[in-house]
Coordinates of C-alpha atoms and ligand atoms in Angstrom, one line a residue:
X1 CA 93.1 -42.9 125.3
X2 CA 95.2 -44.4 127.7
X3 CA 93.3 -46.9 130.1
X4 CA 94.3 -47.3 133.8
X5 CA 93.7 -50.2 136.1
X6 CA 93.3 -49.2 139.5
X7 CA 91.9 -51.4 142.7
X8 CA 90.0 -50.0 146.0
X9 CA 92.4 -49.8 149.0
X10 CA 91.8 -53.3 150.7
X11 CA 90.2 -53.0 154.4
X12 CA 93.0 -55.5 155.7
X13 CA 95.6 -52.5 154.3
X14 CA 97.0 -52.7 158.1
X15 CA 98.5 -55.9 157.5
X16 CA 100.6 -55.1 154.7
X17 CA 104.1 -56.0 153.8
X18 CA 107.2 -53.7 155.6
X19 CA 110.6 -54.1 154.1
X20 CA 112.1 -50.8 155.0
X21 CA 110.2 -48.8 157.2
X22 CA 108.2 -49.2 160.5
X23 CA 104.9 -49.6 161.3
X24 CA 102.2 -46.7 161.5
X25 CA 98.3 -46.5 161.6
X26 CA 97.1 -46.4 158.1
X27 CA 93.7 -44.5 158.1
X28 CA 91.8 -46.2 155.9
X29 CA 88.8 -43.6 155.5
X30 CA 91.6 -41.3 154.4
X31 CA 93.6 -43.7 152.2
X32 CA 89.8 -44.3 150.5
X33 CA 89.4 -41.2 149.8
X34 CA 93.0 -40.4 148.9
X35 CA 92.7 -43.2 146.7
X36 CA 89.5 -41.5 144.9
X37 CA 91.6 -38.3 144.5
X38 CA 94.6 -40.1 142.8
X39 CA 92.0 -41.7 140.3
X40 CA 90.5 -38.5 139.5
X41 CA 94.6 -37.1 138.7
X42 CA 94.9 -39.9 135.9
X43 CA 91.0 -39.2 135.1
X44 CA 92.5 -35.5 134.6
X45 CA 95.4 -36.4 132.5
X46 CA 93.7 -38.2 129.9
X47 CA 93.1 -41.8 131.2
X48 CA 89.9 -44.0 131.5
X49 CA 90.1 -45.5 135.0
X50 CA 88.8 -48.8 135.3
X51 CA 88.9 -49.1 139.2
X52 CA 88.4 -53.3 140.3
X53 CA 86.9 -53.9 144.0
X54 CA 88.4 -54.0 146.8
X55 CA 89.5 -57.3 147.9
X56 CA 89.0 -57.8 151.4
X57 CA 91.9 -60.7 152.3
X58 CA 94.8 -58.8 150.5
X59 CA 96.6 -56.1 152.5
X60 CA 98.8 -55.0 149.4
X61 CA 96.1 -55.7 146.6
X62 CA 95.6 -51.4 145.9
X63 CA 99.2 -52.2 144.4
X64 CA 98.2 -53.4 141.0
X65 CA 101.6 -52.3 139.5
X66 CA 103.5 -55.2 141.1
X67 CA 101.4 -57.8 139.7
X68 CA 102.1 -57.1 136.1
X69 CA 103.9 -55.4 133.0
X70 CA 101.8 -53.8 130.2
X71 CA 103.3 -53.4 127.1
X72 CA 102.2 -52.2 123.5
X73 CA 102.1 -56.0 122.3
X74 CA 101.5 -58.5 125.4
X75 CA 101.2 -58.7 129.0
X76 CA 103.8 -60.2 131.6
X77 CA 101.7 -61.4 134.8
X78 CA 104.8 -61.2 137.5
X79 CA 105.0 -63.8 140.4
X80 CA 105.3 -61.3 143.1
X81 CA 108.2 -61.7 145.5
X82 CA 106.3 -61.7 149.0
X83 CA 104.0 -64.5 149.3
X84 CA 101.2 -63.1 150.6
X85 CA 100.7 -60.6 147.2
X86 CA 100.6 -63.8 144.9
X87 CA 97.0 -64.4 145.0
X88 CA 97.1 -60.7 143.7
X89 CA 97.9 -61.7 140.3
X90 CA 94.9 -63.7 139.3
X91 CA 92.5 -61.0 139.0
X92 CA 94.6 -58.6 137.6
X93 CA 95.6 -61.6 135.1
X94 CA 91.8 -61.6 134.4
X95 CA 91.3 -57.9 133.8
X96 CA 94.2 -57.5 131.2
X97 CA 93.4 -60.8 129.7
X98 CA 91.1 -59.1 126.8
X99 CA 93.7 -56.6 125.8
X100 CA 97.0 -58.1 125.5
X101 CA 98.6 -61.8 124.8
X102 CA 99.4 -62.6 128.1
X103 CA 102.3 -64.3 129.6
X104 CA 103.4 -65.6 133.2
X105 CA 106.6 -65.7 135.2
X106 CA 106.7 -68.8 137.0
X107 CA 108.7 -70.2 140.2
X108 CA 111.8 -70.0 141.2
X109 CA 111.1 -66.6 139.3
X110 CA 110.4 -63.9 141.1
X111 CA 109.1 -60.1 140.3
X112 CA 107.5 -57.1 141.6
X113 CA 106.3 -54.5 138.9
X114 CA 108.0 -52.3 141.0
X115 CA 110.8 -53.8 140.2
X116 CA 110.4 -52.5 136.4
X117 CA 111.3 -49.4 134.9
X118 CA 110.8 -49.5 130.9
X119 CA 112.6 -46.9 128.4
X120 CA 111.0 -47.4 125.5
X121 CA 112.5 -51.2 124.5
X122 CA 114.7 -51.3 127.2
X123 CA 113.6 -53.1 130.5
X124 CA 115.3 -52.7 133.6
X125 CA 114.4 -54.9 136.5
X126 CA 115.8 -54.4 140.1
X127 CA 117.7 -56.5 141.7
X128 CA 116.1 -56.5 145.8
X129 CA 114.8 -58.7 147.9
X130 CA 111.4 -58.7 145.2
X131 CA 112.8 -59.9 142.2
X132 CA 115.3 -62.7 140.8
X133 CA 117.1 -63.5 138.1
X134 CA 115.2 -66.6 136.8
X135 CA 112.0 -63.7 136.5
X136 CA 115.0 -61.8 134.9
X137 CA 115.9 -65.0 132.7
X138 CA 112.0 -65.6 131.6
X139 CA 111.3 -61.9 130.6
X140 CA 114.1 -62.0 128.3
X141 CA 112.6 -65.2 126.7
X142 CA 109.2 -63.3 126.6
X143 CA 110.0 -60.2 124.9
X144 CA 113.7 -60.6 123.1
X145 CA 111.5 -61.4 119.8
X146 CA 109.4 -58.7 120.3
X147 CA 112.7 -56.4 120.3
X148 CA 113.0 -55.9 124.3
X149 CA 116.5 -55.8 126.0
X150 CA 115.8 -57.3 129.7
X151 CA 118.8 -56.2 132.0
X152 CA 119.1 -56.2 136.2
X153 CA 119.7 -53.5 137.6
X154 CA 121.2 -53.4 141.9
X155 CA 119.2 -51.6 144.1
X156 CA 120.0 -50.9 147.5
X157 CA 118.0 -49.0 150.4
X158 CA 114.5 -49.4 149.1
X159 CA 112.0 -51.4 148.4
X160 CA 111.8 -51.2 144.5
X161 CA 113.8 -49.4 141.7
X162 CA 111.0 -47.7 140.9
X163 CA 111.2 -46.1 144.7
X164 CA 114.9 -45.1 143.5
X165 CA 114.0 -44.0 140.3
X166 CA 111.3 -43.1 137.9
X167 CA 110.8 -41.3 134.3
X168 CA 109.4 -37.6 134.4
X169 CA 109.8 -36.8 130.2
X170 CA 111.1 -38.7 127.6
X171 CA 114.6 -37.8 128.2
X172 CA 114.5 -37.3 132.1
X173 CA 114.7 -39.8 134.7
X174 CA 113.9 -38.2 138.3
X175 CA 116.2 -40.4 140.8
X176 CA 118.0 -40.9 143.9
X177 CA 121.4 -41.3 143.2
X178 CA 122.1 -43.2 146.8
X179 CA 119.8 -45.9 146.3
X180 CA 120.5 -46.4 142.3
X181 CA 123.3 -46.1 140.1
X182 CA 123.0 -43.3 137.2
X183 CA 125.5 -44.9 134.9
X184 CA 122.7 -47.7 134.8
X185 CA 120.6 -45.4 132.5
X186 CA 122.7 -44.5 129.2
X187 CA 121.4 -41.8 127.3
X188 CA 119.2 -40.1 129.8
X189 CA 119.6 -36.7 131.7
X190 CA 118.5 -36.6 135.0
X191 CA 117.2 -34.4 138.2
X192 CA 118.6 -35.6 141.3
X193 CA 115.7 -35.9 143.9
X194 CA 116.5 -32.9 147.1
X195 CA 118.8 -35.1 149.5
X196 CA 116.1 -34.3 152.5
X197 CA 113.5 -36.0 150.5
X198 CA 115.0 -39.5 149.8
X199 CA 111.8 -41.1 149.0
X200 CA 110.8 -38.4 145.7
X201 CA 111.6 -40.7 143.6
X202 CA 108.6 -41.9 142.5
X203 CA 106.0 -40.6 140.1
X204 CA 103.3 -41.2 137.5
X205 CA 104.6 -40.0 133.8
X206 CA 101.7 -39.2 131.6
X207 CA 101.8 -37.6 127.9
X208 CA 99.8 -34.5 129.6
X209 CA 101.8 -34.7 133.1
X210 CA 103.0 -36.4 136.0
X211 CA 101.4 -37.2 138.8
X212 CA 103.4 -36.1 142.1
X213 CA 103.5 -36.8 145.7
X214 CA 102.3 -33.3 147.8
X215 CA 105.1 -34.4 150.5
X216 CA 108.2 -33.6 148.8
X217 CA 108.1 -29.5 147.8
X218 CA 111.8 -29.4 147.5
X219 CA 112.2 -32.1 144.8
X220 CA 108.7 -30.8 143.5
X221 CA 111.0 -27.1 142.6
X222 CA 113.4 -28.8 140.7
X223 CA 110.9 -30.6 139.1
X224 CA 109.0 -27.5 137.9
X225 CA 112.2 -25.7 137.3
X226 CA 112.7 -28.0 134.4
X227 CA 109.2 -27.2 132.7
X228 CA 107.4 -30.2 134.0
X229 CA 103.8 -30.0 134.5
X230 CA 103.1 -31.5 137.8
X231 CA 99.3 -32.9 139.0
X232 CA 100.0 -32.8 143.4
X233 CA 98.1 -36.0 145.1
X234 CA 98.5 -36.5 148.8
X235 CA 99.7 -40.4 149.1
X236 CA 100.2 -40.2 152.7
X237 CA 98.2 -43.3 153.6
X238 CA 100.0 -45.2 150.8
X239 CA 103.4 -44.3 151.5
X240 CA 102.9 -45.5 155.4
X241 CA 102.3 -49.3 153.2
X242 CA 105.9 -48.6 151.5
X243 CA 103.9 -47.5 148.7
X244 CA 103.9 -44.4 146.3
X245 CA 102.3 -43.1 143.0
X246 CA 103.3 -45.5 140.0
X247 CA 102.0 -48.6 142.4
X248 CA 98.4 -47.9 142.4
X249 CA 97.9 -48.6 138.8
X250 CA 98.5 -50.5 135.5
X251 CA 98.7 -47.6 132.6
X252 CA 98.5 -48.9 128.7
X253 CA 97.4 -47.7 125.6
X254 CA 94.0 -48.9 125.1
Ligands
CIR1 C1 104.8 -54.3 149.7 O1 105.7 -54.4 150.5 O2 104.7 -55.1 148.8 C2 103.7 -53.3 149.8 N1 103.5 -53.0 151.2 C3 104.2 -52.0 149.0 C4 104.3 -52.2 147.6 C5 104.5 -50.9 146.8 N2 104.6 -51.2 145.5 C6 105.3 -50.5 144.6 O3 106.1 -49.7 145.0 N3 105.2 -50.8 143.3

C-alpha cells in the first residue's frame, strides 16, 4: 500500500512565498477543508495518509513535496530554494527517517521537490529560480550507484517543472509545451495541456488514478479522452499559494 505524507494547511498560509503570480486572500477555513478532501482522493486511490500538524510559523509547510525525494531505496531531504521553507525540512526529515536511508543536499545546493520529475531511473530537476546545479551535482553523487541518471532540465514561466509538466500513465506525460521543452522527455508520448488553461499541468499519478484539479475542464477532456481515470479535487485555495496537486504530499511505497 502506498503511504502518503501529508501536513495541515499552516494558519500563517497568507504569508507564503509568490514567484509568479499576485497576491489574493487565501481562505483558510476553505483551504482546511479542501485540504481534508484532497486527503480523502489519495485515501480513495489506495494510499494510507499519514497527515503531520500543522505548523503554525511556516506559510509554505502544507507543501511537503518540496522538502524531499522518496525513492524505492533512500530518501533525498532537499535544501529548499526560498529561505523561509528550510526549517520545513527537519520534520519531514523526521517522518521519513524510519523508512528509507536518508540523505541531505547541502549549501550552495539548492532544491525544491517541485523541481523533480522521476521516470522510472531517470531524474529530471528544473532549472528556476528553486534549484541549482551544485543540488543537481549532489543528487547525482547520491543515486548514480543506485542506477539513477540526474539531469537539469530549463524551465521558464513557472514556478517548478512539475507546474510545467507532470506524468498521467506510464507512458504519458501531461505538459505545457510553453513553459517546458518536450524533446527533454525521450521516449514518452504526451497530451498537451488546453492553451487557456496554462497552469493544468500538474497532477497526482496513482496506480488506480490521478488526482486532478476541478479548475481546468478543457485539459480535464483530453485527459479522459485518453482513457485516464480522473479523481476531481478543488485546490483553489492552494493554487492562490502557487501551489497545485503533487505539492501537498510525499507518495512512496510503504
Ligand atoms: C512557494 O513559493 O514555495 C510556495 N508558495 C508554493 C510551493 C508549491 N510547491 C510545489 O509546486 N511543489
Amino acid at each position: 500500500m502506498p503511504i502518503a505524507i501529508t501536513r495541515a494547511v499552516s494558519p500563517a498560509m497568507n504569508q507564503c512565498e509568490l514567484t509568479n503570480i499576485e497576491r489574493v486572500a487565501i481562505d483558510l477555513e476553505l483551504a482546511g477543508e479542501q485540504h481534508r478532501q484532497y486527503e480523502q482522493a489519495l485515501a480513495s486511490l489506495g494510499c494510507m495518509v499519514i497527515s503531520l500538524p500543522a505548523e503554525p510559523d511556516l506559510p509554505d509547510s502544507v507543501f511537503v513535496e518540496d522538502t524531499a525525494l522518496v525513492l524505492d531505496e533512500c530518501v533525498v531531504i532537499t535544501r529548499p530554494g526560498a529561505e523561509s521553507r528550510r526549517p520545513e525540512s527537519e520534520s519531514i526529515a523526521r517522518a521519513l527517517a524510519p523508512y528509507r536511508q536518508v540523505f541531505h543536499v547541502q549549501a550552495p545546493g539548492v532544491v525544491d521537490g517541485g523541481d523533480i520529475l522521476r521516470l522510472g531511473k531517470a531524474i529530471y530537476v528544473g532549472l528556476t529560480t528553486r534549484s541549482n546545479e551544485s543540488a543537481i551535482r549532489q543528487m547525482q553523487e547520491f543515486l548514480a550507484p543506485l542506477g539513477y541518471t540526474v539531469k537539469g532540465v530549463e524551465v521558464s514561466g513557472c514556478l517548478h517543472l512539475k507546474s510545467a509538466v507532470t506524468q498521467v500513465a506510464a507512458d504519458i506525460l501531461l505538459i505545457n509545451p510553453q513553459w517546458v521543452d518536450k524533446s527533454d522527455f525521450p521516449g514518452m508520448r504526451f497530451i498537451d495541456v488546453h492553451p487557456e488553461e496554462p497552469h493544468a499541468a500538474n497532477a497526482v499519478w496513482l496506480d488506480k488514478g490521478v488526482i486532478y484539479p476541478s479548475a481546468f475542464p478543457k485539459t480535464r477532456q483530453r485527459l479522459e479522452a485518453a482513457g485516464i481515470a480522473l479523481v476531481s479535487v478543488d485546490a483553489s485555495e492552494v493554487a492562490k499559494a502557487e501551489g497545485a496537486v503533487t505539492c501537498c504530499s510525499l507518495i512512496f511505497a510503504g
